[in-house]
Coordinates of C-alpha atoms in Angstrom, one line a residue:
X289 CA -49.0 95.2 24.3
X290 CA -52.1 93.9 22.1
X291 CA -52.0 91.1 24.5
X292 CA -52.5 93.0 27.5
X293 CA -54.8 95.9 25.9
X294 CA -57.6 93.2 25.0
X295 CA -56.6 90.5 28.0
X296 CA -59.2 91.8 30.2
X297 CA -61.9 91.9 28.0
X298 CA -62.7 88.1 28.0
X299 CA -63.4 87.2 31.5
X300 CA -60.8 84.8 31.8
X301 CA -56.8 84.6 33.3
X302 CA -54.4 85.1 30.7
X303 CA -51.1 83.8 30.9
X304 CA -48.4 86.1 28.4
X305 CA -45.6 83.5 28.2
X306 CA -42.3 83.0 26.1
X307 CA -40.8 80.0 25.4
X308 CA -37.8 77.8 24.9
X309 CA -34.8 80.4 25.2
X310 CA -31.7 78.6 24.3
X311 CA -28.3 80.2 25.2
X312 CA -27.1 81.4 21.7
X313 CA -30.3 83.7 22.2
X314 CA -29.9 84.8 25.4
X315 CA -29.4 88.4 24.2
X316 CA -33.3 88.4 23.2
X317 CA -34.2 87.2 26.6
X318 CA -32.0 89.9 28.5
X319 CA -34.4 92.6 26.2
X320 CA -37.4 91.2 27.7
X321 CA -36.3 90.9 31.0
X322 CA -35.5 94.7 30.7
X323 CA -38.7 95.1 29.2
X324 CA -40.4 93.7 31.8
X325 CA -38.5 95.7 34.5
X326 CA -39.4 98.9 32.8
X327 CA -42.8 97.8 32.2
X328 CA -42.8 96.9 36.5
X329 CA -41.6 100.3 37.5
X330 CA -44.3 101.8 35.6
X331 CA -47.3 100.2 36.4
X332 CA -46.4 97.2 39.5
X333 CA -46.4 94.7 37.2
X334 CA -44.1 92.8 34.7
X335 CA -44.8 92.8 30.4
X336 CA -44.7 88.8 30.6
X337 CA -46.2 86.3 32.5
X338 CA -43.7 83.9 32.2
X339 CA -40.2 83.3 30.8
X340 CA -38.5 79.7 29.9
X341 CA -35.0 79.1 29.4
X342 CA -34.1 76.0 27.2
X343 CA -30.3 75.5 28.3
X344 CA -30.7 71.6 28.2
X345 CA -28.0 71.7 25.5
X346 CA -25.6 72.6 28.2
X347 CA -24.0 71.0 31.2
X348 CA -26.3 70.8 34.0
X349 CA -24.3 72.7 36.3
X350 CA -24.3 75.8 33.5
X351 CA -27.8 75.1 32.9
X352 CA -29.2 75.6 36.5
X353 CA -26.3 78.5 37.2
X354 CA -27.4 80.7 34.5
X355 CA -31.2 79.9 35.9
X356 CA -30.3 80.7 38.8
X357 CA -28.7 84.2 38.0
X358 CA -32.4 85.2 36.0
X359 CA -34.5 83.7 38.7
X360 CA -32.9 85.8 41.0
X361 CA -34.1 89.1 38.5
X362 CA -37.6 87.5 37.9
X363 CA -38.5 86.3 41.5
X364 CA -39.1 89.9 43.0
X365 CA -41.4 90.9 39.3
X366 CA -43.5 87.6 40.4
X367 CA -42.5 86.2 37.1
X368 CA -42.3 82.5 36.4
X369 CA -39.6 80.6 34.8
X370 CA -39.8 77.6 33.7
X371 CA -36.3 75.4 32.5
X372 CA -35.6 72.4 30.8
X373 CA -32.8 69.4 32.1
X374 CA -32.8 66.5 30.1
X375 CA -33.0 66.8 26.2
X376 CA -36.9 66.1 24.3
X377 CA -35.6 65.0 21.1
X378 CA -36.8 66.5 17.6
X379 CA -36.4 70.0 16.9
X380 CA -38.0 73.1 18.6
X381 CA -37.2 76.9 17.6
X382 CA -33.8 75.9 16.3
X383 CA -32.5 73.5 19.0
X384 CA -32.1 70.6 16.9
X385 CA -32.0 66.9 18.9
X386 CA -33.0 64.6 16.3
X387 CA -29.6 62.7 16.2
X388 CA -29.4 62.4 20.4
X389 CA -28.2 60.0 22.8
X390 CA -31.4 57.7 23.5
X391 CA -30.2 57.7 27.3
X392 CA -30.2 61.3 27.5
X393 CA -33.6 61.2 26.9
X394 CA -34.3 60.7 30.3
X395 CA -34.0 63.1 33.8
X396 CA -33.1 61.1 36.4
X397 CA -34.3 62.0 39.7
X398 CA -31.2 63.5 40.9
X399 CA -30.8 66.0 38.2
X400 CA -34.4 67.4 39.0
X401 CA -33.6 68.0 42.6
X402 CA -30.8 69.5 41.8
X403 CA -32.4 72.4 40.0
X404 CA -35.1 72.7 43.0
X405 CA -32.4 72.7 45.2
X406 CA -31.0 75.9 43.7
X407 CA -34.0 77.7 42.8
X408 CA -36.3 77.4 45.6
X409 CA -33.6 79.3 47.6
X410 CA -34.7 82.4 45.9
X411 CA -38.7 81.3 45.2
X412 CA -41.2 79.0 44.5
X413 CA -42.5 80.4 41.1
X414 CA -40.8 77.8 39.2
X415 CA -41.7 74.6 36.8
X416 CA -39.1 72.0 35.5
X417 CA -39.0 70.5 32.1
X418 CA -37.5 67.4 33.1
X419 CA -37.4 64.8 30.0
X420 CA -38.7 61.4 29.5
X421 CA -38.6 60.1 26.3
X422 CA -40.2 63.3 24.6
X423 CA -39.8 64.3 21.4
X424 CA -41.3 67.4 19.8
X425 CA -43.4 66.9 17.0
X426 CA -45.5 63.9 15.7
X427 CA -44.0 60.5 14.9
X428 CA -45.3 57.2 13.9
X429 CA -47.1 55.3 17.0
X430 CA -44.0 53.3 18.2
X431 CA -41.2 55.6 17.0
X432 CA -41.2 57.4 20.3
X433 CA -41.2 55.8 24.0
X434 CA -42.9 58.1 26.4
X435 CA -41.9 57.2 30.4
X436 CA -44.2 59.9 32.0
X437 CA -44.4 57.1 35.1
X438 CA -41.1 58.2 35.5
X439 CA -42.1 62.0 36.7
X440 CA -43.5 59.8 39.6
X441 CA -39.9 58.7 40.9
X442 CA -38.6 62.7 40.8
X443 CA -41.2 63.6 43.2
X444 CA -40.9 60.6 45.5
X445 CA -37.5 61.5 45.2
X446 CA -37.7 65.2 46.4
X447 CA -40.4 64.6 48.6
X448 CA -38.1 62.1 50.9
X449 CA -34.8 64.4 50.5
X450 CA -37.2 67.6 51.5
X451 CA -39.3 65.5 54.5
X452 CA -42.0 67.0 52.9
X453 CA -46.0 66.2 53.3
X454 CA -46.7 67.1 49.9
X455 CA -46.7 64.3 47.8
X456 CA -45.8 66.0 44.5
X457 CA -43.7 69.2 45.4
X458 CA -42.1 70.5 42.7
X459 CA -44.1 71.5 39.2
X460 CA -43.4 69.6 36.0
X461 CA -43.8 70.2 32.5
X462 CA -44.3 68.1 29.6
X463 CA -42.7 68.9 26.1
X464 CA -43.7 67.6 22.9
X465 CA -47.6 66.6 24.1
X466 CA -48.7 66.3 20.5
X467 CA -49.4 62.7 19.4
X468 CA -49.3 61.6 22.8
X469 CA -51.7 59.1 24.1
X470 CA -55.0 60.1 26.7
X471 CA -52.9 57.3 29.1
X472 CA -49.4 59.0 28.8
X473 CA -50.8 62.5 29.1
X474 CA -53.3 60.8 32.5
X475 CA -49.8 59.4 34.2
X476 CA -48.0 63.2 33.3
X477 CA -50.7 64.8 35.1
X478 CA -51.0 62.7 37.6
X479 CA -47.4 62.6 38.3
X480 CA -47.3 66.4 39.1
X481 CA -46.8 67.9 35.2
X482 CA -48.7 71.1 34.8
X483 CA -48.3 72.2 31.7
X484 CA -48.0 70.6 28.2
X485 CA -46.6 72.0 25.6
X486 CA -48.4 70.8 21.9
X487 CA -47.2 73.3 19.3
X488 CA -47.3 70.9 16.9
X489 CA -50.4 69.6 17.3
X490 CA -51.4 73.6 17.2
X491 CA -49.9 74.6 13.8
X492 CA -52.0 71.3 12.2
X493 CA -55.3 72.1 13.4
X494 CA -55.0 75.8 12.4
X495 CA -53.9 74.5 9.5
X496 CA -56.9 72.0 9.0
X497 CA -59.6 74.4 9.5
X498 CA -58.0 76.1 6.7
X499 CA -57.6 73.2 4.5
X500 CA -61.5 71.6 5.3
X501 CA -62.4 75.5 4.3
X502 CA -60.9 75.5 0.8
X503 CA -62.3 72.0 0.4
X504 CA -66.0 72.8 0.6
X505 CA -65.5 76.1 -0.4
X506 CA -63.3 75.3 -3.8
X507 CA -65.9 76.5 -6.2
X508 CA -66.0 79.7 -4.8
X509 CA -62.2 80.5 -4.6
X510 CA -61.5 80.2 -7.8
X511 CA -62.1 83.9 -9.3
X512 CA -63.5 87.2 -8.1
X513 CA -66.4 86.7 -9.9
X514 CA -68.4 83.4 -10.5
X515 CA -69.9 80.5 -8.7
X516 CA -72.0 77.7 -8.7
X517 CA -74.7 79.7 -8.0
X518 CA -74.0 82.3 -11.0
X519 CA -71.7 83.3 -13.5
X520 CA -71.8 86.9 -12.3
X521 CA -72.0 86.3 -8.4
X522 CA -69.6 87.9 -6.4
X523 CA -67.2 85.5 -4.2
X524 CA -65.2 88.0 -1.7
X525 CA -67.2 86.8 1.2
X526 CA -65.5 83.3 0.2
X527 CA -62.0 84.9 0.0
X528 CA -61.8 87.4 2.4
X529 CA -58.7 86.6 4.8
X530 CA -61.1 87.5 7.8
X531 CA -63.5 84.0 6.9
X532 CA -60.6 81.8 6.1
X533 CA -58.3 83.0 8.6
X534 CA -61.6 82.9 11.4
X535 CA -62.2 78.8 10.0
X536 CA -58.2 78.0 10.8
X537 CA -58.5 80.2 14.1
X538 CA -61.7 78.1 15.3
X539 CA -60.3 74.6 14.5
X540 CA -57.2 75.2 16.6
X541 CA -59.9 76.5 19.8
X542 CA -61.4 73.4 19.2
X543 CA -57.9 71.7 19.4
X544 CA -56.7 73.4 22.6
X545 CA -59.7 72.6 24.6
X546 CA -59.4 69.3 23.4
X547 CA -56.2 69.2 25.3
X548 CA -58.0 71.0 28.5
X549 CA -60.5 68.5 28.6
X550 CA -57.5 65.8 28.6
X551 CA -55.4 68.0 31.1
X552 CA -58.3 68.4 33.2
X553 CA -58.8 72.5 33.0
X554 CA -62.4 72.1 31.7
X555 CA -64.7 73.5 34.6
X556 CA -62.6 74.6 36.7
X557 CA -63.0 78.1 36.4
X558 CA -65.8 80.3 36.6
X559 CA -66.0 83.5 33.8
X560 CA -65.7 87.1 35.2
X561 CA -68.1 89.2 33.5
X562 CA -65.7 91.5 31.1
X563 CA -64.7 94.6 32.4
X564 CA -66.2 98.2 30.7
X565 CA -63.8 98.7 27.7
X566 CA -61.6 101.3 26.8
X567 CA -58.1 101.6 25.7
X568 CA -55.7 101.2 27.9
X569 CA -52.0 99.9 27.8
X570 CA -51.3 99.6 31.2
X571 CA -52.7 100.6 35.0
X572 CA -49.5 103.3 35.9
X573 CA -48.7 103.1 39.8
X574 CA -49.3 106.8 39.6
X575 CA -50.2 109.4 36.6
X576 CA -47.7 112.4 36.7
X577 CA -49.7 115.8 36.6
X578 CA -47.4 117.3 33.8
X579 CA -47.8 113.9 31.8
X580 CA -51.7 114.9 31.9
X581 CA -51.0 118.6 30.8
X582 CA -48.7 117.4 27.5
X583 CA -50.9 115.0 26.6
X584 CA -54.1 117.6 26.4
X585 CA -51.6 119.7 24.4
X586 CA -51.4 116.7 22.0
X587 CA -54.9 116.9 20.7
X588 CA -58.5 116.6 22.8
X589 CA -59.2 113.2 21.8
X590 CA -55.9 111.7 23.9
X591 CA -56.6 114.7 26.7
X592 CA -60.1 113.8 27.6
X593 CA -59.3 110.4 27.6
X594 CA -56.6 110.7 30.3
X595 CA -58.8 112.9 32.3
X596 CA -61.7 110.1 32.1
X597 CA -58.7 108.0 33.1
X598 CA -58.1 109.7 36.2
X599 CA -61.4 110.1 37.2
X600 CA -61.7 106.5 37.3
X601 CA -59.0 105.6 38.9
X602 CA -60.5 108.3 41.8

């Protein structure tokens, strides 16, 4: 709800996404699928943007079934779903595949169809994770064999089965981005991917802006009171959460539009000028009259608020 209360305030589209769902906690992803329902008979849209469902541990057949059966939920909300066939080695959010068959390391082309096959028949607001060679987190250069030329051959593949003129028609993602190279992430791009996922890459840069912080700063973090500058100067402007925290939060910006740059979002999108704040959590398809009259019993702050509500919406 923050999420979607301050969204609109930056000019920009923002996408409200969860990620790698695997079966053992479906019971989390049925809450906010219900969630989102609620949220779309309330005000036309769904909570989330975006749902993915990481069922790569099972058989394919379960795998793309159990897709199916949510897609078939989300497709009418205009949510997306994104899936995973094929295994990224590693670990990710408790799906441990650091001990995995090398060979299942790889989609083939076949498998990929297969799950555009069954999920185009309900919509098109679907991506596939399909693996090659990824594994998430960072590894020595030459641990880890990336194959992102192989993306190519699932799209020449669906293209000839679906006679289609589109030379890449079906959206691909890339798991475990971070360490990869600008010439693997070029070829994933190229090859139809479109959208990388780099948590790991993420959690370090936050982490360095912190770390490059207490470095030049060490002098001052050491007591409440006391400095370089003077025994009886004060340091809380130096320890306060809200500086350190803001250094870690501006090294990981720096860190994702590196990865824009490399994807090729920088530029591509013009700013909105930010709309005229106020609080909001939600645009309701309609305001009931009674709703109006309890909440001016409530207290006058929350009643004139409403009624500056519906006078905008008028």
């Amino acid at each position: 709800m923050h999420v979607r209360s301050v969204a609109k305030y930056y000019g920009i589209p923002v996408i409200l996404h969860s990620d790698h769902c695997a079966k053992k906690l479906l019971p989390w992803f049925d809450g906010m699928l219900k969630a989102d329902e609620q949220f779309y008979k309330n005000y036309g849209e769904p909570l989330f943007s975006s749902h993915m469902l990481d069922l790569s541990e099972e058989p394919d057949e379960e795998n793309i079934a159990i897709c199916v059966e949510y897609f078939k939920r989300m497709a009418p909300m205009k949510i997306w779903l994104e899936m995973e066939i094929g295994i990224t080695g590693g670990e990710e959010d408790g799906v441990n595949n650091e001990d995995v068959d090398p060979e299942k390391l790889y989609t083939s082309p076949e498998q990929v169809y297969s799950v555009y096959e069954a999920l185009s028949k309900i919509g098109n607001m679907f991506s596939v994770a399909a693996a090659f060679g990824n594994v998430h987190g960072v590894y020595k250069p030459g641990n880890v064999v990336l194959s992102p030329e192989r993306l190519g051959k699932h799209q020449e593949y669906a293209k000839q089965k679906l006679n289609s003129k589109l030379d890449k028609p079906i959206y691909l993602v890339m798991h475990g981005g971070s360490g990869s190279t600008d010439d693997e992430i070029a070829t994933a791009v190229k090859n139809g991917v479109v959208k990388m996922n780099i948590d790991t890459d993420t959690q370090w840069s936050y982490w360095d802006g912190l770390r490059a912080f207490e470095k030049e700063k060490r002098e001052y973090l050491q007591a409440q009171i006391g400095n370089p500058t003077g025994a009886d100067k004060p340091n809380k402007k130096f320890y306060d959460p809200r500086v350190w925290i803001r250094k870690a939060e501006e090294s990981m910006i720096a860190r994702v539009m590196t990865s824009c740059s490399k994807l090729g979002c920088t530029g591509t999108y013009t700013p909105e000028e930010p709309e005229v704040g106020f609080a909001q959590i939600g645009e309701p398809k309609k305001l009931d009259s009674m709703l109006l009259v309890a909440a001016m019993g409530v207290g006058a702050v929350v009643g004139t608020y409403l009624m500056k509500y519906v006078c905008l919406k008028k």
